[in-house]
């Protein structure tokens, strides 16, 4: 990132009263989370089809192996410089609200005290009948079945009541968690600096937040490798790796006394 731009952004960030950050998949790809096996052609359905409530209800033999795979992938990696950098900003009072579209829980693992998870979390599963909650490891088979025969094993059942377990994420066809969404909307309207990190801003309704923030007068910073539909509203657009940009910004913001 250009030195002058870096200085301008960090000065603006230091002076902001209510900085808000929204993160998307781009911040976590740098953690090296392995690709879904689906992308290697093992699954005939697209991830969008497999991530639907219809698939959970009608084709659990396809739904469960897909999510067991995603849980394993998330457990195999962890937070990176981008996640840790944002946690440091929070810790020093330079980040008021952290909103994420991600379901990997890496912000919390990096020490963020509060995260608004708009799409839920794949760190937990719960029973569809009695609502008992479990760590998502509960939904993994004892030994990984290398033959990958799709099926619904006993691990997909609630140990309390035998009901069916489901990941605590928002599936296609479901609404966003109300509390998190309301807080995120309020934060967007209150923000004077709104920062997007690693989101293509193509998934709604989360992509409305930066637009609302900009409409309400917030300066908008977009850090994403590819162009987004909101680039035209942004004061700054940085098309570089999230981890490197956040690290440079955090160093610069924290270098100056408050
Ligand atoms: Zn149950």
Short mmCIF file of N, CA, C and O and ligand atoms in Angstrom, two decimals, residues 126-132 134 157-165, ligand 1:
data_model
loop_
_atom_site.label_atom_id
_atom_site.label_comp_id
_atom_site.label_asym_id
_atom_site.label_seq_id
_atom_site.Cartn_x
_atom_site.Cartn_y
_atom_site.Cartn_z
N UNK A 126 -26.56 -27.71 17.00
CA UNK A 126 -27.60 -27.85 18.01
C UNK A 126 -28.68 -28.81 17.52
O UNK A 126 -28.78 -29.10 16.32
N UNK A 127 -29.46 -29.30 18.48
CA UNK A 127 -30.49 -30.28 18.19
C UNK A 127 -31.73 -29.57 17.65
O UNK A 127 -32.19 -28.58 18.21
N UNK A 128 -32.25 -30.08 16.55
CA UNK A 128 -33.42 -29.47 15.95
C UNK A 128 -34.69 -29.76 16.76
O UNK A 128 -35.71 -29.10 16.58
N UNK A 129 -34.62 -30.76 17.66
CA UNK A 129 -35.81 -31.10 18.46
C UNK A 129 -35.76 -30.45 19.84
O UNK A 129 -36.64 -29.69 20.20
N UNK A 130 -34.67 -30.69 20.61
CA UNK A 130 -34.64 -30.18 22.01
C UNK A 130 -33.75 -28.93 22.14
O UNK A 130 -33.64 -28.36 23.21
N UNK A 131 -33.09 -28.52 21.07
CA UNK A 131 -32.26 -27.31 21.02
C UNK A 131 -31.01 -27.37 21.90
O UNK A 131 -30.39 -26.34 22.15
N UNK A 132 -30.65 -28.56 22.37
CA UNK A 132 -29.39 -28.69 23.11
C UNK A 132 -28.24 -28.30 22.17
O UNK A 132 -28.30 -28.58 20.98
N UNK A 134 -24.04 -28.10 21.17
CA UNK A 134 -22.80 -28.86 21.30
C UNK A 134 -21.70 -28.21 20.47
O UNK A 134 -21.97 -27.48 19.52
N UNK A 157 -27.00 -37.34 15.25
CA UNK A 157 -28.14 -37.34 16.16
C UNK A 157 -27.76 -36.74 17.51
O UNK A 157 -26.64 -36.89 17.98
N UNK A 158 -28.74 -36.10 18.14
CA UNK A 158 -28.56 -35.49 19.45
C UNK A 158 -28.33 -36.57 20.50
O UNK A 158 -29.13 -37.49 20.62
N UNK A 159 -27.21 -36.47 21.28
CA UNK A 159 -26.96 -37.47 22.32
C UNK A 159 -27.99 -37.40 23.46
O UNK A 159 -28.12 -38.35 24.23
N UNK A 160 -28.72 -36.29 23.55
CA UNK A 160 -29.71 -36.14 24.63
C UNK A 160 -31.04 -36.80 24.26
O UNK A 160 -31.64 -37.50 25.06
N UNK A 161 -31.52 -36.53 23.04
CA UNK A 161 -32.88 -36.96 22.72
C UNK A 161 -32.99 -37.73 21.40
O UNK A 161 -34.07 -38.20 21.05
N UNK A 162 -31.91 -37.86 20.67
CA UNK A 162 -31.97 -38.59 19.40
C UNK A 162 -32.47 -37.77 18.23
O UNK A 162 -32.56 -38.28 17.12
N UNK A 163 -32.80 -36.49 18.48
CA UNK A 163 -33.22 -35.61 17.39
C UNK A 163 -32.05 -35.36 16.43
O UNK A 163 -30.93 -35.77 16.69
N UNK A 164 -32.33 -34.66 15.36
CA UNK A 164 -31.29 -34.42 14.37
C UNK A 164 -30.48 -33.17 14.72
O UNK A 164 -31.04 -32.15 15.11
N UNK A 165 -29.16 -33.26 14.61
CA UNK A 165 -28.31 -32.09 14.84
C UNK A 165 -28.21 -31.27 13.56
O UNK A 165 -28.35 -31.80 12.47
ZN1 LIG B 1 -32.03 -33.18 21.33
#
